[in-house]
Every structure is written in C-alpha cells, then in structure tokens.
JSON list of C-alpha atoms and ligand atoms in Angstrom, two decimals:
[
{"chain": "A", "resi": 1, "resn": "MET", "atom": "CA", "xyz": [6.20, -3.14, 9.10]},
{"chain": "A", "resi": 2, "resn": "TYR", "atom": "CA", "xyz": [9.32, -0.96, 11.04]},
{"chain": "A", "resi": 3, "resn": "LEU", "atom": "CA", "xyz": [11.93, -1.45, 8.54]},
{"chain": "A", "resi": 4, "resn": "GLY", "atom": "CA", "xyz": [11.17, 1.52, 6.47]},
{"chain": "A", "resi": 5, "resn": "ASP", "atom": "CA", "xyz": [14.06, 3.37, 7.90]},
{"chain": "A", "resi": 6, "resn": "TYR", "atom": "CA", "xyz": [16.37, 0.54, 6.78]},
{"chain": "A", "resi": 7, "resn": "ILE", "atom": "CA", "xyz": [15.57, -0.28, 3.38]},
{"chain": "A", "resi": 8, "resn": "ALA", "atom": "CA", "xyz": [16.11, 2.83, 1.34]},
{"chain": "A", "resi": 9, "resn": "ILE", "atom": "CA", "xyz": [15.20, 3.41, -2.24]},
{"chain": "A", "resi": 10, "resn": "ASP", "atom": "CA", "xyz": [17.69, 5.52, -3.90]},
{"chain": "A", "resi": 11, "resn": "ARG", "atom": "CA", "xyz": [16.62, 5.72, -7.59]},
{"chain": "A", "resi": 12, "resn": "GLU", "atom": "CA", "xyz": [13.82, 4.27, -9.69]},
{"chain": "A", "resi": 13, "resn": "ILE", "atom": "CA", "xyz": [15.66, 2.72, -12.81]},
{"chain": "A", "resi": 14, "resn": "GLY", "atom": "CA", "xyz": [12.85, 0.98, -14.46]},
{"chain": "A", "resi": 15, "resn": "PRO", "atom": "CA", "xyz": [8.95, 0.30, -14.10]},
{"chain": "A", "resi": 16, "resn": "PHE", "atom": "CA", "xyz": [9.60, -2.12, -11.44]},
{"chain": "A", "resi": 17, "resn": "GLU", "atom": "CA", "xyz": [13.40, -1.86, -10.80]},
{"chain": "A", "resi": 18, "resn": "PHE", "atom": "CA", "xyz": [15.05, 0.12, -7.96]},
{"chain": "A", "resi": 19, "resn": "GLU", "atom": "CA", "xyz": [18.45, 1.11, -6.77]},
{"chain": "A", "resi": 20, "resn": "CYS", "atom": "CA", "xyz": [18.56, 0.74, -2.92]},
{"chain": "A", "resi": 21, "resn": "GLU", "atom": "CA", "xyz": [20.58, 0.78, 0.13]},
{"chain": "A", "resi": 22, "resn": "SER", "atom": "CA", "xyz": [20.28, -1.39, 3.48]},
{"chain": "A", "resi": 23, "resn": "VAL", "atom": "CA", "xyz": [20.93, 1.53, 5.32]},
{"chain": "A", "resi": 24, "resn": "SER", "atom": "CA", "xyz": [22.33, -0.45, 8.45]},
{"chain": "A", "resi": 25, "resn": "THR", "atom": "CA", "xyz": [25.13, -1.91, 6.51]},
{"chain": "A", "resi": 26, "resn": "GLY", "atom": "CA", "xyz": [25.52, 0.67, 3.74]},
{"chain": "A", "resi": 27, "resn": "THR", "atom": "CA", "xyz": [25.18, -2.08, 1.21]},
{"chain": "A", "resi": 28, "resn": "PRO", "atom": "CA", "xyz": [23.61, -1.42, -2.09]},
{"chain": "A", "resi": 29, "resn": "PHE", "atom": "CA", "xyz": [21.11, -3.71, -3.64]},
{"chain": "A", "resi": 30, "resn": "LEU", "atom": "CA", "xyz": [18.91, -3.87, -7.00]},
{"chain": "A", "resi": 31, "resn": "ALA", "atom": "CA", "xyz": [15.46, -4.38, -6.19]},
{"chain": "A", "resi": 32, "resn": "ARG", "atom": "CA", "xyz": [13.19, -5.92, -8.92]},
{"chain": "A", "resi": 33, "resn": "VAL", "atom": "CA", "xyz": [9.73, -6.41, -8.08]},
{"chain": "A", "resi": 34, "resn": "ASP", "atom": "CA", "xyz": [8.44, -9.99, -8.33]},
{"chain": "A", "resi": 35, "resn": "GLU", "atom": "CA", "xyz": [6.63, -10.41, -11.66]},
{"chain": "A", "resi": 36, "resn": "ASP", "atom": "CA", "xyz": [3.60, -12.20, -9.92]},
{"chain": "A", "resi": 37, "resn": "LYS", "atom": "CA", "xyz": [3.40, -9.24, -7.33]},
{"chain": "A", "resi": 38, "resn": "ARG", "atom": "CA", "xyz": [3.52, -6.27, -9.82]},
{"chain": "A", "resi": 39, "resn": "ASP", "atom": "CA", "xyz": [-0.40, -5.80, -9.74]},
{"chain": "A", "resi": 40, "resn": "ILE", "atom": "CA", "xyz": [-0.22, -5.19, -5.86]},
{"chain": "A", "resi": 41, "resn": "PHE", "atom": "CA", "xyz": [2.78, -3.42, -6.24]},
{"chain": "A", "resi": 42, "resn": "ARG", "atom": "CA", "xyz": [1.07, -0.80, -8.15]},
{"chain": "A", "resi": 43, "resn": "ASP", "atom": "CA", "xyz": [-1.27, 0.29, -5.49]},
{"chain": "A", "resi": 44, "resn": "ARG", "atom": "CA", "xyz": [0.72, 2.44, -3.21]},
{"chain": "A", "resi": 45, "resn": "SER", "atom": "CA", "xyz": [-1.99, 3.77, -0.82]},
{"chain": "A", "resi": 46, "resn": "TRP", "atom": "CA", "xyz": [-1.59, 1.28, 1.64]},
{"chain": "A", "resi": 47, "resn": "LEU", "atom": "CA", "xyz": [1.64, 3.00, 2.62]},
{"chain": "A", "resi": 48, "resn": "ASP", "atom": "CA", "xyz": [-0.19, 6.24, 3.29]},
{"chain": "A", "resi": 49, "resn": "GLY", "atom": "CA", "xyz": [-0.30, 6.68, 7.18]},
{"chain": "A", "resi": 50, "resn": "ARG", "atom": "CA", "xyz": [2.45, 4.00, 7.53]},
{"chain": "A", "resi": 51, "resn": "PRO", "atom": "CA", "xyz": [5.58, 5.84, 7.39]},
{"chain": "A", "resi": 52, "resn": "THR", "atom": "CA", "xyz": [7.70, 3.05, 9.37]},
{"chain": "A", "resi": 53, "resn": "ALA", "atom": "CA", "xyz": [6.58, 0.43, 6.98]},
{"chain": "A", "resi": 54, "resn": "CYS", "atom": "CA", "xyz": [9.25, -0.80, 4.20]},
{"chain": "A", "resi": 55, "resn": "ARG", "atom": "CA", "xyz": [8.02, 0.69, 0.82]},
{"chain": "A", "resi": 56, "resn": "PHE", "atom": "CA", "xyz": [8.23, -2.97, -0.83]},
{"chain": "A", "resi": 57, "resn": "LEU", "atom": "CA", "xyz": [5.35, -4.22, 1.65]},
{"chain": "A", "resi": 58, "resn": "ARG", "atom": "CA", "xyz": [1.78, -4.51, 0.16]},
{"chain": "A", "resi": 59, "resn": "PRO", "atom": "CA", "xyz": [-1.16, -6.34, 1.42]},
{"chain": "A", "resi": 60, "resn": "SER", "atom": "CA", "xyz": [-2.77, -9.38, -0.50]},
{"chain": "A", "resi": 61, "resn": "GLY", "atom": "CA", "xyz": [-5.80, -10.56, 0.93]},
{"chain": "A", "resi": 62, "resn": "ASP", "atom": "CA", "xyz": [-5.35, -11.48, 4.60]},
{"chain": "A", "resi": 63, "resn": "ARG", "atom": "CA", "xyz": [-1.34, -11.17, 4.12]},
{"chain": "A", "resi": 64, "resn": "ILE", "atom": "CA", "xyz": [1.27, -8.71, 4.09]},
{"chain": "A", "resi": 65, "resn": "LEU", "atom": "CA", "xyz": [3.64, -9.63, 1.47]},
{"chain": "A", "resi": 66, "resn": "CYS", "atom": "CA", "xyz": [7.26, -8.51, 0.42]},
{"chain": "A", "resi": 67, "resn": "THR", "atom": "CA", "xyz": [7.09, -7.72, -3.30]},
{"chain": "A", "resi": 68, "resn": "ILE", "atom": "CA", "xyz": [10.77, -7.95, -4.10]},
{"chain": "A", "resi": 69, "resn": "HIS", "atom": "CA", "xyz": [10.82, -11.69, -2.35]},
{"chain": "A", "resi": 70, "resn": "GLU", "atom": "CA", "xyz": [13.16, -12.71, -4.96]},
{"chain": "A", "resi": 71, "resn": "THR", "atom": "CA", "xyz": [15.65, -9.92, -4.73]},
{"chain": "A", "resi": 72, "resn": "SER", "atom": "CA", "xyz": [15.59, -8.60, -1.26]},
{"chain": "A", "resi": 73, "resn": "PRO", "atom": "CA", "xyz": [18.49, -8.04, 0.66]},
{"chain": "A", "resi": 74, "resn": "ALA", "atom": "CA", "xyz": [20.62, -10.31, 2.54]},
{"chain": "A", "resi": 75, "resn": "GLN", "atom": "CA", "xyz": [19.45, -8.93, 6.00]},
{"chain": "A", "resi": 76, "resn": "CYS", "atom": "CA", "xyz": [15.77, -9.45, 5.04]},
{"chain": "A", "resi": 77, "resn": "LYS", "atom": "CA", "xyz": [16.47, -13.19, 4.03]},
{"chain": "A", "resi": 78, "resn": "PHE", "atom": "CA", "xyz": [18.12, -13.73, 7.25]},
{"chain": "A", "resi": 79, "resn": "TYR", "atom": "CA", "xyz": [15.35, -12.14, 9.11]},
{"chain": "A", "resi": 80, "resn": "ARG", "atom": "CA", "xyz": [12.81, -14.06, 7.79]},
{"chain": "A", "resi": 81, "resn": "CYS", "atom": "CA", "xyz": [11.79, -17.12, 9.75]},
{"chain": "A", "resi": 82, "resn": "VAL", "atom": "CA", "xyz": [10.06, -19.28, 7.10]},
{"chain": "A", "resi": 83, "resn": "VAL", "atom": "CA", "xyz": [10.62, -18.52, 3.19]},
{"chain": "A", "resi": 84, "resn": "MET", "atom": "CA", "xyz": [9.17, -21.75, 1.92]},
{"chain": "A", "resi": 85, "resn": "GLN", "atom": "CA", "xyz": [6.87, -24.51, 3.24]},
{"chain": "A", "resi": 86, "resn": "VAL", "atom": "CA", "xyz": [7.16, -27.73, 1.28]},
{"chain": "A", "resi": 87, "resn": "PHE", "atom": "CA", "xyz": [4.15, -29.96, 0.71]},
{"chain": "A", "resi": 88, "resn": "ASP", "atom": "CA", "xyz": [4.07, -33.46, -0.47]},
{"chain": "A", "resi": 89, "resn": "PRO", "atom": "CA", "xyz": [1.68, -34.37, -3.25]},
{"chain": "A", "resi": 90, "resn": "ALA", "atom": "CA", "xyz": [-1.17, -35.64, -0.97]},
{"chain": "A", "resi": 91, "resn": "GLY", "atom": "CA", "xyz": [-1.00, -31.81, 0.63]},
{"chain": "A", "resi": 92, "resn": "ALA", "atom": "CA", "xyz": [0.78, -32.80, 3.77]},
{"chain": "A", "resi": 93, "resn": "LEU", "atom": "CA", "xyz": [3.29, -30.19, 5.04]},
{"chain": "A", "resi": 94, "resn": "ILE", "atom": "CA", "xyz": [6.79, -32.09, 4.97]},
{"chain": "A", "resi": 95, "resn": "GLY", "atom": "CA", "xyz": [9.24, -29.15, 5.36]},
{"chain": "A", "resi": 96, "resn": "ARG", "atom": "CA", "xyz": [9.93, -25.67, 6.10]},
{"chain": "A", "resi": 97, "resn": "VAL", "atom": "CA", "xyz": [13.09, -23.50, 4.70]},
{"chain": "A", "resi": 98, "resn": "THR", "atom": "CA", "xyz": [14.11, -20.71, 6.87]},
{"chain": "A", "resi": 99, "resn": "GLY", "atom": "CA", "xyz": [15.68, -17.53, 5.53]},
{"chain": "A", "resi": 100, "resn": "THR", "atom": "CA", "xyz": [19.43, -18.77, 5.55]},
{"chain": "A", "resi": 101, "resn": "LEU", "atom": "CA", "xyz": [17.96, -21.57, 3.08]},
{"chain": "A", "resi": 102, "resn": "ALA", "atom": "CA", "xyz": [18.18, -24.32, 5.82]},
{"chain": "A", "resi": 103, "resn": "LEU", "atom": "CA", "xyz": [15.50, -27.07, 5.08]},
{"chain": "A", "resi": 104, "resn": "HIS", "atom": "CA", "xyz": [13.93, -28.70, 8.35]},
{"chain": "A", "resi": 105, "resn": "SER", "atom": "CA", "xyz": [12.48, -31.78, 7.20]},
{"chain": "A", "resi": 106, "resn": "GLU", "atom": "CA", "xyz": [12.36, -35.20, 8.55]},
{"chain": "A", "resi": 107, "resn": "ASN", "atom": "CA", "xyz": [11.80, -36.47, 5.13]},
{"chain": "A", "resi": 108, "resn": "ARG", "atom": "CA", "xyz": [15.04, -38.03, 3.55]},
{"chain": "A", "resi": 109, "resn": "GLU", "atom": "CA", "xyz": [13.90, -38.01, -0.18]},
{"chain": "A", "resi": 110, "resn": "LEU", "atom": "CA", "xyz": [13.17, -34.11, 0.14]},
{"chain": "A", "resi": 111, "resn": "ARG", "atom": "CA", "xyz": [16.43, -33.54, 2.11]},
{"chain": "A", "resi": 112, "resn": "ALA", "atom": "CA", "xyz": [18.42, -35.27, -0.73]},
{"chain": "A", "resi": 113, "resn": "ILE", "atom": "CA", "xyz": [16.39, -33.28, -3.54]},
{"chain": "A", "resi": 114, "resn": "TRP", "atom": "CA", "xyz": [17.31, -30.03, -1.59]},
{"chain": "A", "resi": 115, "resn": "GLU", "atom": "CA", "xyz": [21.11, -30.68, -1.22]},
{"chain": "A", "resi": 116, "resn": "ALA", "atom": "CA", "xyz": [21.36, -31.72, -4.69]},
{"chain": "A", "resi": 117, "resn": "GLY", "atom": "CA", "xyz": [19.57, -28.51, -5.84]},
{"chain": "A", "resi": 118, "resn": "LEU", "atom": "CA", "xyz": [21.61, -26.07, -3.61]},
{"chain": "A", "resi": 119, "resn": "ARG", "atom": "CA", "xyz": [25.10, -27.99, -4.77]},
{"chain": "A", "resi": 120, "resn": "GLU", "atom": "CA", "xyz": [23.70, -27.33, -8.56]},
{"chain": "A", "resi": 121, "resn": "ILE", "atom": "CA", "xyz": [22.83, -23.75, -8.09]},
{"chain": "A", "resi": 122, "resn": "PRO", "atom": "CA", "xyz": [25.72, -20.98, -7.43]},
{"chain": "A", "resi": 123, "resn": "ASP", "atom": "CA", "xyz": [25.48, -19.14, -4.05]},
{"chain": "A", "resi": 124, "resn": "GLU", "atom": "CA", "xyz": [25.76, -15.63, -5.88]},
{"chain": "A", "resi": 125, "resn": "SER", "atom": "CA", "xyz": [22.68, -16.64, -8.09]},
{"chain": "A", "resi": 126, "resn": "ALA", "atom": "CA", "xyz": [20.11, -13.79, -7.37]},
{"chain": "A", "resi": 127, "resn": "ASP", "atom": "CA", "xyz": [17.16, -15.99, -7.93]},
{"chain": "A", "resi": 128, "resn": "VAL", "atom": "CA", "xyz": [18.46, -18.96, -5.79]},
{"chain": "A", "resi": 129, "resn": "GLU", "atom": "CA", "xyz": [15.16, -19.40, -4.04]},
{"chain": "A", "resi": 130, "resn": "ALA", "atom": "CA", "xyz": [13.08, -19.49, -7.13]},
{"chain": "A", "resi": 131, "resn": "ARG", "atom": "CA", "xyz": [15.27, -21.92, -8.76]},
{"chain": "A", "resi": 132, "resn": "LEU", "atom": "CA", "xyz": [14.94, -24.06, -5.62]},
{"chain": "A", "resi": 133, "resn": "GLN", "atom": "CA", "xyz": [11.36, -23.78, -5.91]},
{"chain": "A", "resi": 134, "resn": "LYS", "atom": "CA", "xyz": [11.27, -25.12, -9.35]},
{"chain": "A", "resi": 135, "resn": "VAL", "atom": "CA", "xyz": [13.54, -28.03, -8.41]},
{"chain": "A", "resi": 136, "resn": "LEU", "atom": "CA", "xyz": [11.07, -29.17, -5.98]},
{"chain": "A", "resi": 137, "resn": "GLU", "atom": "CA", "xyz": [8.19, -28.45, -7.91]},
{"chain": "A", "resi": 138, "resn": "SER", "atom": "CA", "xyz": [9.85, -30.35, -10.80]},
{"chain": "A", "resi": 139, "resn": "HIS", "atom": "CA", "xyz": [9.65, -33.53, -8.27]},
{"chain": "A", "resi": 140, "resn": "GLY", "atom": "CA", "xyz": [6.04, -33.10, -7.47]},
{"chain": "A", "resi": 141, "resn": "TYR", "atom": "CA", "xyz": [6.23, -31.16, -4.46]},
{"chain": "A", "resi": 142, "resn": "ARG", "atom": "CA", "xyz": [4.05, -28.00, -3.88]},
{"chain": "A", "resi": 143, "resn": "VAL", "atom": "CA", "xyz": [5.86, -25.09, -2.33]},
{"chain": "A", "resi": 144, "resn": "GLU", "atom": "CA", "xyz": [4.22, -21.94, -0.88]},
{"chain": "B", "resi": 201, "resn": "SF4", "atom": "S1", "xyz": [11.37, -8.46, 3.53]},
{"chain": "B", "resi": 201, "resn": "SF4", "atom": "FE1", "xyz": [11.02, -7.26, 1.78]},
{"chain": "B", "resi": 201, "resn": "SF4", "atom": "S2", "xyz": [9.48, -5.88, 2.65]},
{"chain": "B", "resi": 201, "resn": "SF4", "atom": "FE2", "xyz": [10.41, -6.57, 4.55]},
{"chain": "B", "resi": 201, "resn": "SF4", "atom": "S3", "xyz": [11.97, -5.06, 4.89]},
{"chain": "B", "resi": 201, "resn": "SF4", "atom": "FE3", "xyz": [12.94, -6.68, 3.62]},
{"chain": "B", "resi": 201, "resn": "SF4", "atom": "S4", "xyz": [12.66, -5.83, 1.35]},
{"chain": "B", "resi": 201, "resn": "SF4", "atom": "FE4", "xyz": [10.91, -4.70, 2.75]}
]
C-alpha cells in the first residue's frame, strides 16, 4: 500500500507488459501481469485516491493482490512473508514458503519434493514460483 514511489512504471510495452524500475536500487525489470489477474488489473479505479499504492495492486474479494506476482522484482519477493501455502490432499496445511523460496515444513516427503524441484529449475528462471507450484501440484498437493 506504500510502495508506489518505489515501483516505477517507465513504459507500457504491450497490453499487459511494462518496463519498470525498482527505484531504491535503480534496477530495471519487466513486469507482465499474471494471466489469471488480467481481469482485475483492467479496472484501475481502486487506485484513485490511493497515490501511495503500487500501481500493480488490485482488490480481489476481501484481499488485495499483487497482479505481477510471477514477475515482481526481487525486493518484493524478499519482502513478502509468505508466497505459498501448501496443503496435503486431505486439505491440511503442511507447509509455507517465504519470499526467499524457503520451505518451512515438518513434512519430509514435501521437503524432498521441494528440494528436488529447486535443483531442477534454474535460479534465473523468471517463473520459478509457478514452476515449483506445478511440481507440488503434480504430487497431489494444493498450493495457494
Ligand atoms: S509485491 Fe507487487 S504490488 Fe506489491 S509492491 Fe511489489 S510489484 Fe507492487
């Protein structure tokens, strides 16, 4: 809600793509609105009267979401406390992943799958979170 001055949009280069900059470090990044958030992104009215909010934030039900979750800059990924919650097939919460892609779980099987996934996916991959989510889902876990 207060990072609007720190995430600058320099240029819109496509319908859902933007050249941006993390102002505090001067780091450029390419933002692409997540496919599943494009509908809520289109409505910019929520930003009216909220000058301090990041331009990529949007309300969704009773939550406020980052619409560039997959391509948000490193600072945001580190800042976020929890980027994924992992549920077993029975619906029990068995793990949490923090912004540094650290899994916190007592479940050995889940930890092994997570570690294997991290080894397979290159660090520089822009969609590492989405790919790890798919790995977990392929093993029957639900990820939010
Ligand atoms: S996490 Fe997303 S909405 Fe929040 S400041 Fe970063 S880019 Fe903006």
